[in-house]
Coordinates of C-alpha atoms and ligand atoms in Angstrom, one line a residue:
Chain A
M1356 CA 143.2 92.7 93.6
V1357 CA 141.6 95.8 95.3
S1358 CA 143.1 99.1 95.9
C1359 CA 141.6 102.2 97.4
V1360 CA 143.4 105.5 97.3
N1361 CA 142.3 108.6 99.3
L1362 CA 138.7 107.4 99.2
N1363 CA 136.1 109.8 100.6
V1364 CA 132.4 109.0 100.8
T1365 CA 129.6 111.3 101.9
R1366 CA 126.1 110.2 102.5
D1367 CA 123.4 112.7 103.1
K1368 CA 126.0 115.4 104.0
N1369 CA 127.6 113.0 106.5
H1370 CA 131.3 112.5 105.7
I1371 CA 131.5 108.8 106.3
L1372 CA 134.8 107.6 104.9
H1373 CA 137.9 109.8 105.3
D1374 CA 140.9 109.5 103.0
L1375 CA 140.8 105.8 103.1
T1376 CA 143.8 104.1 101.5
L1377 CA 144.1 100.3 101.5
E1378 CA 145.2 97.3 99.5
I1379 CA 143.8 93.8 99.3
Q1380 CA 146.0 90.9 97.8
R1381 CA 144.5 88.2 95.7
G1382 CA 143.6 84.9 97.3
V1383 CA 143.4 86.2 100.9
I1384 CA 140.6 86.5 103.4
M1385 CA 140.6 90.1 104.4
G1386 CA 138.8 90.8 107.6
L1387 CA 137.1 94.2 107.8
L1388 CA 136.6 94.9 111.5
G1389 CA 135.2 97.9 113.3
P1390 CA 132.5 99.0 115.7
S1391 CA 129.0 99.6 114.5
G1392 CA 128.7 102.7 112.4
S1393 CA 132.4 102.8 111.5
G1394 CA 131.7 102.6 107.8
K1395 CA 132.2 98.9 107.0
T1396 CA 129.1 98.6 104.9
T1397 CA 129.8 101.9 103.1
L1398 CA 133.3 100.7 102.2
M1399 CA 132.0 97.4 100.9
R1400 CA 129.4 99.1 98.8
S1401 CA 132.0 101.4 97.4
I1402 CA 134.2 98.5 96.4
A1403 CA 131.2 96.7 94.9
G1404 CA 130.6 99.8 92.8
L1405 CA 127.2 100.5 94.3
Q1406 CA 128.1 103.7 96.2
V1407 CA 128.6 107.1 94.7
I1408 CA 132.0 108.3 96.0
E1409 CA 133.0 111.8 96.7
S1410 CA 136.7 111.6 95.7
G1411 CA 139.5 109.2 95.5
Q1412 CA 140.1 106.0 93.5
I1413 CA 139.0 102.4 93.8
R1414 CA 140.4 99.8 91.5
V1415 CA 139.2 96.2 91.4
L1416 CA 141.1 93.7 89.2
D1417 CA 142.8 96.7 87.5
L1418 CA 139.4 98.2 86.6
V1419 CA 137.6 101.1 88.1
A1420 CA 135.0 99.9 90.7
G1421 CA 131.6 99.6 89.1
S1422 CA 132.9 98.7 85.6
K1423 CA 130.6 96.6 83.6
A1424 CA 133.4 93.9 83.1
L1425 CA 133.4 93.4 86.9
R1426 CA 129.8 92.2 87.0
H1427 CA 130.9 88.7 86.2
K1428 CA 133.7 88.8 88.7
I1429 CA 132.3 90.3 91.9
A1430 CA 129.8 88.9 94.3
Y1431 CA 128.3 90.8 97.2
S1432 CA 126.0 89.8 100.0
T1433 CA 124.4 92.6 101.8
Q1434 CA 124.1 92.8 105.6
S1435 CA 120.3 92.2 105.5
A1436 CA 119.9 88.9 103.8
S1437 CA 118.7 89.8 100.3
V1438 CA 116.8 86.9 98.9
Y1439 CA 113.3 86.4 97.5
S1440 CA 111.0 85.4 100.4
D1441 CA 108.4 84.1 98.0
L1442 CA 110.7 81.6 96.3
T1443 CA 112.1 78.4 97.6
C1444 CA 115.8 78.1 98.4
I1445 CA 116.7 76.2 95.3
E1446 CA 114.6 78.6 93.1
N1447 CA 116.5 81.5 94.6
I1448 CA 119.9 80.0 93.7
R1449 CA 118.7 78.8 90.3
Y1450 CA 117.5 82.3 89.5
F1451 CA 120.7 84.1 90.5
A1452 CA 122.8 81.4 88.7
S1453 CA 120.9 81.9 85.5
L1454 CA 122.0 85.5 85.3
Y1455 CA 125.6 84.5 84.8
D1456 CA 127.2 83.2 81.6
H1457 CA 129.3 80.6 83.4
N1458 CA 128.7 78.8 86.7
E1459 CA 131.4 76.9 88.6
K1460 CA 129.0 74.9 90.7
T1461 CA 125.5 73.6 90.4
P1462 CA 122.7 75.0 92.6
E1463 CA 122.6 71.8 94.5
Q1464 CA 126.3 72.0 95.3
I1465 CA 126.0 75.5 96.4
L1466 CA 123.2 74.6 98.9
E1467 CA 125.4 71.8 100.1
D1468 CA 128.2 74.3 100.7
V1469 CA 126.1 76.3 103.1
D1470 CA 124.4 73.3 104.6
L1471 CA 120.9 74.0 103.3
S1472 CA 120.4 70.8 101.2
N1473 CA 117.6 69.7 103.4
N1474 CA 115.8 73.1 103.0
A1475 CA 116.0 73.2 99.2
K1476 CA 112.3 73.1 98.7
Q1477 CA 111.5 75.3 101.6
M1478 CA 110.2 78.9 101.0
A1479 CA 112.8 81.4 102.0
E1480 CA 110.1 83.2 104.0
S1481 CA 109.9 80.4 106.5
L1482 CA 113.7 80.0 107.0
S1483 CA 115.1 80.8 110.4
G1484 CA 117.4 83.9 110.7
G1485 CA 120.6 81.9 110.4
E1486 CA 119.3 79.8 107.5
R1487 CA 118.2 83.0 105.6
A1488 CA 121.7 84.5 106.2
R1489 CA 123.2 81.3 104.7
L1490 CA 120.9 81.4 101.7
A1491 CA 122.0 85.0 101.1
L1492 CA 125.6 83.9 101.3
A1493 CA 124.8 81.0 98.9
T1494 CA 123.6 83.5 96.3
T1495 CA 127.2 84.9 96.2
L1496 CA 128.6 81.5 95.2
V1497 CA 126.8 81.5 91.8
G1498 CA 128.7 82.4 88.7
A1499 CA 132.4 82.3 89.0
P1500 CA 133.3 85.3 91.2
E1501 CA 136.9 86.2 91.9
L1502 CA 136.1 88.7 94.7
L1503 CA 133.5 87.9 97.3
I1504 CA 132.3 90.8 99.4
L1505 CA 130.5 89.5 102.4
D1506 CA 128.9 91.9 104.9
E1507 CA 128.7 90.2 108.3
P1508 CA 128.0 86.7 106.9
T1509 CA 128.4 84.9 110.3
V1510 CA 126.2 87.2 112.5
G1511 CA 123.7 85.3 114.5
L1512 CA 125.1 81.8 113.6
D1513 CA 126.0 79.2 116.2
P1514 CA 129.6 78.3 116.8
V1515 CA 129.4 75.0 114.8
L1516 CA 128.0 76.7 111.8
R1517 CA 130.5 79.6 112.1
V1518 CA 133.4 77.1 112.0
Q1519 CA 131.8 75.4 109.0
L1520 CA 131.5 78.7 107.1
W1521 CA 135.0 79.7 107.9
R1522 CA 136.2 76.4 106.5
L1523 CA 134.2 77.2 103.4
F1524 CA 135.8 80.7 103.2
N1525 CA 139.3 79.1 103.5
K1526 CA 138.5 76.6 100.8
L1527 CA 137.4 79.5 98.5
A1528 CA 140.6 81.4 99.2
E1529 CA 142.6 78.2 98.4
Q1530 CA 140.9 78.2 95.1
G1531 CA 142.4 81.6 94.5
K1532 CA 139.3 83.7 95.3
T1533 CA 139.6 86.8 97.4
L1534 CA 137.3 87.4 100.2
L1535 CA 136.4 90.6 102.0
V1536 CA 134.5 89.7 105.2
S1537 CA 133.2 92.2 107.7
S1538 CA 132.4 91.6 111.3
H1539 CA 132.1 93.6 114.5
V1540 CA 133.1 90.5 116.5
M1541 CA 136.8 90.9 117.1
E1542 CA 137.4 87.2 117.8
E1543 CA 136.5 86.5 114.2
A1544 CA 139.7 88.3 113.2
E1545 CA 141.6 85.1 114.1
N1546 CA 140.2 83.5 111.0
C1547 CA 141.4 86.1 108.6
H1548 CA 144.7 86.3 106.8
D1549 CA 144.9 90.0 106.9
L1550 CA 142.9 92.7 108.8
I1551 CA 141.7 96.2 108.3
L1552 CA 140.5 97.9 111.5
L1553 CA 138.1 100.7 110.8
R1554 CA 137.0 103.4 113.2
N1555 CA 134.9 106.5 112.5
G1556 CA 135.6 106.0 108.8
R1557 CA 139.3 105.9 109.1
V1558 CA 141.8 103.0 108.9
L1559 CA 143.0 102.5 112.4
A1560 CA 145.5 99.7 111.4
Q1561 CA 146.1 97.1 108.7
G1562 CA 148.1 93.9 109.1
T1563 CA 148.0 90.2 109.9
P1564 CA 146.5 89.1 113.2
S1565 CA 149.9 88.1 114.5
A1566 CA 151.5 91.4 113.4
L1567 CA 148.9 93.4 115.2
R1568 CA 149.3 91.3 118.3
A1569 CA 153.0 91.7 118.2
R1570 CA 152.6 95.5 117.7
T1571 CA 150.3 95.9 120.7
G1572 CA 151.7 93.1 122.9
K1573 CA 148.2 91.8 123.6
S1574 CA 146.8 88.3 122.9
R1575 CA 143.0 88.8 122.7
M1576 CA 141.8 90.7 119.6
D1577 CA 139.5 92.8 121.7
D1578 CA 142.5 94.0 123.7
V1579 CA 144.5 94.6 120.5
F1580 CA 141.7 96.8 119.2
I1581 CA 141.3 98.8 122.4
N1582 CA 145.1 99.2 122.6
L1583 CA 145.2 100.5 119.0
I1584 CA 142.4 103.0 119.7
E1585 CA 144.3 104.3 122.8
E1586 CA 147.5 104.5 120.8
A1587 CA 145.8 106.5 118.0
Chain B
M514 CA 120.1 92.4 75.8
S515 CA 120.5 88.7 76.5
I516 CA 117.6 86.4 75.8
K517 CA 118.7 84.0 78.4
R518 CA 118.7 86.5 81.2
L519 CA 115.5 88.0 80.0
M520 CA 113.8 84.6 80.1
A521 CA 115.4 83.9 83.5
M522 CA 113.9 87.2 84.8
T523 CA 110.5 86.4 83.3
K524 CA 110.5 82.9 84.8
R525 CA 111.4 84.2 88.2
V526 CA 108.5 86.7 88.3
L527 CA 106.1 84.1 87.1
L528 CA 107.3 81.6 89.8
Q529 CA 106.8 84.3 92.5
L530 CA 103.2 84.7 91.3
K531 CA 102.7 80.9 91.2
H532 CA 103.8 80.8 94.9
D533 CA 101.1 83.4 95.7
P534 CA 97.8 81.7 95.0
R535 CA 95.8 84.3 96.8
T536 CA 97.0 87.1 94.6
L537 CA 96.4 84.9 91.5
A538 CA 92.9 84.2 92.7
L539 CA 92.2 87.9 93.3
L540 CA 93.5 88.7 89.8
F541 CA 90.6 86.8 88.3
V542 CA 87.9 86.9 90.9
S543 CA 87.8 90.6 91.7
P544 CA 87.3 91.9 88.1
A545 CA 84.7 89.2 87.6
L546 CA 83.0 90.2 90.8
L547 CA 83.0 93.9 89.9
M548 CA 81.6 93.2 86.5
T549 CA 78.8 91.2 88.1
I550 CA 78.0 94.1 90.5
L551 CA 78.0 96.5 87.6
K552 CA 75.6 94.3 85.8
Y553 CA 73.1 94.5 88.6
V554 CA 73.7 98.2 89.4
Y555 CA 72.7 99.0 85.8
S556 CA 69.9 96.5 85.7
S557 CA 67.4 99.2 84.9
N558 CA 69.6 100.6 82.1
P559 CA 71.3 97.7 80.2
Q560 CA 72.6 100.2 77.6
L561 CA 74.8 101.9 80.2
F562 CA 76.1 98.6 81.4
Q563 CA 77.2 97.8 77.8
R564 CA 79.1 101.1 77.7
V565 CA 80.7 101.1 81.1
A566 CA 81.4 97.4 81.5
G567 CA 83.2 97.4 78.1
S568 CA 85.6 100.1 79.1
M569 CA 86.1 98.5 82.5
L570 CA 87.6 95.5 80.7
G571 CA 90.5 97.9 79.8
V572 CA 90.6 99.5 83.2
F573 CA 91.1 96.4 85.3
P574 CA 94.3 95.2 83.8
M575 CA 95.7 98.6 84.0
L576 CA 94.9 99.2 87.7
V577 CA 96.0 95.8 88.7
M578 CA 99.3 95.9 86.8
F579 CA 100.0 99.4 88.1
L580 CA 99.6 98.2 91.7
I581 CA 101.5 94.9 91.3
T582 CA 104.4 96.5 89.5
S583 CA 104.9 99.4 91.9
V584 CA 104.7 97.1 94.9
A585 CA 106.9 94.4 93.3
T586 CA 109.7 96.8 92.3
L587 CA 109.5 98.6 95.6
R588 CA 109.9 95.3 97.3
E589 CA 113.0 94.7 95.3
R590 CA 114.4 98.0 96.4
T591 CA 113.6 97.7 100.1
S592 CA 114.6 94.0 100.4
G593 CA 118.0 94.6 98.8
T594 CA 117.5 92.2 96.0
L595 CA 117.6 95.1 93.5
E596 CA 121.0 96.0 94.7
R597 CA 122.0 92.3 94.5
L598 CA 120.9 92.4 90.9
M599 CA 122.6 95.6 90.1
I600 CA 126.0 94.1 90.7
S601 CA 125.1 91.1 88.6
P602 CA 125.3 90.9 84.8
L603 CA 121.5 91.5 84.6
G604 CA 120.9 94.5 82.4
K605 CA 118.2 97.1 83.2
S606 CA 116.4 96.4 80.0
E607 CA 116.3 92.7 80.9
F608 CA 115.0 93.6 84.4
I609 CA 112.2 95.7 83.0
G610 CA 111.6 93.4 80.1
G611 CA 111.2 90.4 82.4
Y612 CA 108.6 92.2 84.4
A613 CA 106.8 93.4 81.3
I614 CA 106.7 89.9 79.7
A615 CA 105.6 88.2 82.9
F616 CA 102.9 90.7 83.8
G617 CA 101.9 91.0 80.1
L618 CA 101.3 87.3 80.0
T619 CA 99.4 87.4 83.3
S620 CA 97.2 90.2 82.0
M621 CA 96.6 88.3 78.8
V622 CA 95.2 85.4 80.8
Q623 CA 93.3 87.8 83.0
A624 CA 91.7 89.6 80.1
T625 CA 90.8 86.3 78.4
A626 CA 89.1 85.0 81.5
V627 CA 87.3 88.2 82.5
S628 CA 86.1 89.0 79.0
T629 CA 84.9 85.5 78.4
Y630 CA 83.0 85.6 81.6
A631 CA 81.5 89.0 80.7
I632 CA 80.5 87.9 77.2
W633 CA 79.0 84.5 78.1
V634 CA 77.7 84.9 81.6
L635 CA 76.9 88.6 81.8
K636 CA 75.8 88.8 78.1
L637 CA 78.1 91.8 77.4
K638 CA 77.9 92.5 73.7
I639 CA 81.2 93.2 71.9
A640 CA 81.0 94.3 68.3
G641 CA 84.6 93.7 67.5
P642 CA 86.5 90.4 67.8
Q643 CA 87.4 89.2 71.4
V644 CA 91.0 88.7 70.4
T645 CA 91.4 92.4 69.6
L646 CA 89.8 93.2 72.9
I647 CA 92.3 91.0 74.7
Y648 CA 95.1 92.7 72.7
A649 CA 93.8 96.1 73.8
A650 CA 93.6 94.9 77.4
I651 CA 97.3 93.9 77.3
L652 CA 98.2 97.3 76.0
D653 CA 96.3 98.8 78.9
A654 CA 98.1 96.5 81.3
L655 CA 101.5 97.5 79.9
I656 CA 100.6 101.2 80.4
G657 CA 99.7 100.4 84.0
L658 CA 103.0 98.5 84.4
A659 CA 105.1 101.3 82.9
I660 CA 103.5 104.0 85.1
G661 CA 103.9 101.7 88.2
L662 CA 107.5 101.2 87.4
A663 CA 108.2 104.9 86.9
V664 CA 106.5 106.0 90.1
S665 CA 107.9 103.3 92.3
T666 CA 111.2 105.2 92.4
F667 CA 109.4 108.1 94.1
A668 CA 108.0 105.9 96.8
N669 CA 110.0 104.8 99.8
T670 CA 107.4 102.5 101.3
E671 CA 104.6 100.4 100.0
F672 CA 102.1 102.7 101.7
Q673 CA 103.4 105.6 99.5
A674 CA 103.4 103.4 96.4
I675 CA 99.7 102.6 96.8
Q676 CA 98.9 106.3 97.3
F677 CA 100.2 107.0 93.8
M678 CA 97.1 105.3 92.5
P679 CA 94.7 108.1 93.5
A680 CA 97.3 110.7 92.8
I681 CA 98.4 109.6 89.3
L682 CA 96.0 107.0 88.0
L683 CA 92.6 108.3 89.1
P684 CA 92.9 111.8 87.5
Q685 CA 93.8 110.1 84.2
L686 CA 90.9 107.7 84.6
L687 CA 88.5 110.6 85.2
L688 CA 89.7 112.4 82.1
S689 CA 90.0 109.3 79.9
G690 CA 86.4 109.4 78.6
L691 CA 85.2 106.7 80.9
L692 CA 82.6 108.9 82.5
I693 CA 81.5 110.9 79.4
P694 CA 83.0 111.1 75.9
R695 CA 86.2 113.1 75.9
S696 CA 84.8 115.4 73.2
A697 CA 82.0 116.4 75.5
M698 CA 84.3 117.6 78.2
P699 CA 85.4 121.3 78.5
R700 CA 88.0 122.1 75.8
I701 CA 90.9 122.4 78.3
L702 CA 90.2 119.0 79.9
D703 CA 90.0 117.5 76.4
D704 CA 93.4 118.9 75.5
I705 CA 94.9 117.6 78.7
S706 CA 93.4 114.2 78.2
N707 CA 95.1 114.1 74.8
L708 CA 98.5 114.1 76.6
L709 CA 97.6 111.2 78.9
P710 CA 98.4 107.6 78.0
L711 CA 95.3 106.2 79.6
S712 CA 93.0 108.1 77.3
Y713 CA 94.4 106.1 74.3
A714 CA 94.1 102.9 76.2
I715 CA 90.4 103.5 76.9
D716 CA 89.9 104.7 73.4
A717 CA 91.3 101.5 72.0
T718 CA 89.1 99.4 74.2
K719 CA 86.0 101.4 73.3
R720 CA 86.7 101.1 69.6
V721 CA 86.8 97.3 69.9
I722 CA 83.6 97.2 71.9
T723 CA 81.8 99.3 69.3
N724 CA 83.8 98.0 66.4
Q725 CA 84.1 101.6 65.2
G726 CA 87.4 102.4 63.4
S727 CA 90.8 100.8 63.6
I728 CA 92.9 100.7 66.7
V729 CA 96.2 100.9 64.8
A730 CA 96.6 104.6 65.5
D731 CA 95.8 104.1 69.2
S732 CA 98.2 101.2 69.4
L733 CA 101.0 103.2 67.9
T734 CA 100.4 106.1 70.3
I735 CA 100.4 103.7 73.2
A736 CA 103.6 102.1 72.0
V737 CA 105.3 105.6 72.0
F738 CA 104.0 106.2 75.6
L739 CA 105.3 102.8 76.6
V740 CA 108.8 103.4 75.2
V741 CA 109.0 106.8 76.9
L742 CA 107.6 105.5 80.2
L743 CA 109.8 102.4 80.3
A744 CA 112.8 104.4 79.4
A745 CA 112.0 106.8 82.2
G746 CA 111.6 103.8 84.5
S747 CA 115.0 102.4 83.5
L748 CA 116.7 105.7 84.1
T749 CA 115.4 105.6 87.6
L750 CA 117.0 102.2 88.2
K751 CA 120.4 103.4 89.4
R752 CA 123.3 101.0 89.7
Q753 CA 125.1 103.5 92.0
T754 CA 123.3 105.3 94.8
K755 CA 124.3 108.0 97.3
Ligands
ATP2634 N1 122.0 106.7 103.7 C1 122.7 107.3 104.7 N2 122.6 108.6 104.9 C2 123.3 109.2 105.9 N3 124.2 108.5 106.7 C3 124.3 107.2 106.6 C4 123.6 106.5 105.5 N4 123.9 105.2 105.6 C5 124.8 105.1 106.6 N5 125.0 106.3 107.2 C6 125.9 106.5 108.3 O1 127.2 106.1 108.0 C7 127.9 105.6 109.0 C8 128.5 104.3 108.6 O2 127.5 103.4 108.2 P1 127.8 101.9 107.8 O3 126.5 101.2 107.5 O4 128.9 101.9 106.8 O5 128.5 101.3 109.2 P2 128.9 99.8 109.5 O6 130.3 99.9 109.9 O7 128.5 98.9 108.4 O8 128.0 99.5 110.8 P3 127.3 98.1 111.3 O9 128.4 97.3 111.9 O10 126.3 98.6 112.3 O11 126.7 97.5 110.1 C9 126.9 105.4 110.2 O12 127.2 106.4 111.1 C10 125.6 105.6 109.5 O13 124.7 106.3 110.4
MG2635 MG1 127.2 97.4 108.2

């Protein structure tokens, strides 16, 4: 689905991603974990085709990242909830949906998915932080994306909502979609099928949660991560 | 270019305006207010009012669209929505076209309302047809829009965007023949003014007011400026950034 080979990214003379090589299979939820500043957002922007890269190769669905043909197939929600504050929730979704040739779901269904049906006519400006984050997530469900790149979609949400969203992510993966989900909360790793641990722009480890646990002999993901850092 | 996406883009920009009644009110009230002030400032010299107020009908739409466009596109950049759009199928020409149609329509309504007010209430005399005046005002508005779009790339904040008005627009305004006829300026300034889009916008408006000569040539010159400025604006919309 996605493959990066020897990816290097430099921003403002800062070398941010170092020789990154990784592979993401179709239909999985790939967790991208790492401390703040480790390069998660930069990697996601690179895969989305929004980032100028220094060297290396990124292929998405057998096309070079950023190809025009991918625009109907990739969805990306940025870390800062990017929605129009001066439109209502439903208007935001309708607008983004109208940019795609084919939509799998109606705007109403999409709001239902993120539990915002009751806020449909509310201006985005007046949404709470968590509601706004869910609206931004909802804008990635328009069209018929095959790859969803979600930058910290569950930050600032309460446990009930988090569980609900992870259920939605699982449902999307069952439908054959691929999800790349970043987080700096290690416990979220439990919910992912596969994990990439990033540190200082390098891949510290890649594997399933259970494989990483077995490798380190730790049970809590926090400890797994610390153990892997010490090992490196 | 997809008509469906172009219309979706237009509709969204108009919806945003609709949700902002204060801006809408200012769009109509402030030009009308300024015209009224002009009327009384020149009460001892009605001739001068005729000349200045007429040209102002072309200046308002341009100033307003410049400001609205540069702030609106800057907001798209800083809020991340532009990035969201850049990975969607929306084309750059559809993005710019949507803004141009939406704001073009807005300036048409604005020009109609303000010129009607000036003609009926302030007794401004226009020798040419009012429709042509409104047409010229839309051209002026589109020039403002295109310049606003092009400069918005060079601004990182809304503060900076607004500063481009005195930096880029006011010099053009001073040289546009609004103060004195361009031919009466020193030769060098006249030559410079020939290279500035605003000069033709003001010329076109003046011609309608005095009904002297056709505005076809001005329209074509403005169209060329528009194409160049909008193309420059679209080049500055980058799908990939560093
Ligand atoms: N435009 C930029 N110019 C220079 N350096 C940048 C730029 N953007 C990000 N960086 C640096 O690149 C590094 C990685 O940033 P990135 O946003 O990818 O981290 P992240 O893992 O997403 O962090 P967080 O969890 O806080 O969102 C950081 O050290 C950051 O300071
Ligand atoms: Mg980040």
